[in-house]
C-alpha positions as CSV (number, residue, x, y, z in Angstrom):
1,M,132.6,7.8,263.2
2,D,133.2,9.5,259.8
3,R,131.7,12.7,258.5
4,H,128.7,11.0,256.9
5,D,127.6,9.5,260.2
6,R,127.2,13.1,261.6
7,E,125.2,14.5,258.7
8,I,121.5,14.8,258.4
9,T,119.3,14.4,255.3
10,V,117.0,17.2,254.2
11,E,115.2,18.1,251.0
12,V,114.9,21.5,249.2
13,V,112.0,22.0,246.8
14,Y,111.0,24.6,244.3
15,A,108.0,24.5,242.0
16,L,107.0,26.4,238.9
17,P,103.8,25.8,237.0
18,G,104.3,22.5,235.3
19,K,107.8,21.9,236.7
20,Q,108.9,20.9,240.2
21,L,112.4,20.1,241.5
22,L,113.3,18.3,244.7
23,V,116.9,18.1,245.8
24,E,117.9,15.7,248.6
25,L,121.0,16.8,250.6
26,S,123.2,15.5,253.3
27,V,124.1,18.5,255.5
28,A,125.9,19.0,258.8
29,P,123.8,19.4,261.9
30,G,123.2,23.1,262.6
31,T,122.7,23.9,258.9
32,T,120.2,26.7,258.3
33,A,117.4,26.8,255.7
34,L,119.3,29.4,253.6
35,E,122.5,27.3,253.7
36,A,120.5,24.3,252.5
37,I,119.0,26.3,249.6
38,T,122.5,27.5,248.6
39,Q,123.9,24.0,248.8
40,S,121.1,22.6,246.8
41,G,122.2,24.3,243.6
42,L,118.7,25.7,242.9
43,L,119.9,29.3,243.0
44,A,122.1,28.6,240.0
45,R,119.4,26.6,238.2
46,F,116.6,29.2,238.8
47,P,118.2,32.7,238.9
48,Q,114.8,34.2,239.6
49,I,114.9,32.8,243.2
50,D,115.7,35.5,245.6
51,P,115.8,34.0,249.1
52,G,116.3,37.5,250.5
53,H,112.8,38.5,249.3
54,Q,110.9,35.2,248.9
55,T,109.2,33.4,251.7
56,I,110.7,30.0,252.6
57,G,109.1,27.3,254.8
58,I,109.5,23.9,256.3
59,F,106.6,21.6,255.6
60,G,104.3,24.4,254.8
61,R,105.1,26.6,257.7
62,A,106.9,29.9,257.0
63,V,110.3,30.2,258.7
64,K,113.2,32.7,258.7
65,A,116.2,31.9,256.6
66,D,118.3,31.3,259.7
67,A,116.0,28.5,260.9
68,V,118.1,25.5,261.9
69,L,117.1,22.3,260.1
70,Q,116.3,18.9,261.6
71,A,116.8,15.5,260.0
72,G,114.1,14.9,257.4
73,D,113.0,18.6,257.0
74,R,111.7,19.7,253.6
75,V,112.7,23.3,252.9
76,E,110.2,24.9,250.5
77,I,110.9,28.0,248.4
78,Y,107.7,29.9,247.8
79,R,107.1,32.0,244.6
80,P,105.6,35.5,245.0
81,L,101.8,35.6,244.6
82,V,100.6,36.8,241.2
83,A,97.4,38.1,242.6
84,E,96.2,38.8,246.1
85,P,93.9,35.8,247.0
86,K,90.8,37.9,248.1
87,E,90.9,40.0,245.0
88,A,91.3,36.9,242.8
89,R,88.2,35.3,244.4
90,R,86.2,38.6,243.8
91,R,87.1,38.5,240.1
92,R,86.1,34.9,239.8
93,A,82.8,35.6,241.5
94,A,82.1,38.6,239.3
95,R,82.7,36.5,236.1
96,K,80.1,33.9,237.3
97,R,77.4,36.5,237.6
């Protein structure tokens, strides 16, 4: 059994308005979400990503950076909110009046 037989496949995704990037990786079992983000190369490509301060998730569910990945997981890096959702709804409603 060689090294590739023991690896699992995961995806790391990051999206900006009008631009999305998905990186598929083969990683060792026991790899954490933060390790996968680091291995993906997205931190070098998007220097604004700060995994220490941004929320990350797996398939839409927020997880800690040390969450251990399973085969097929999709690690998502979430951008900070520009506006608080309730306040944004209030502003839209006020404009319609």
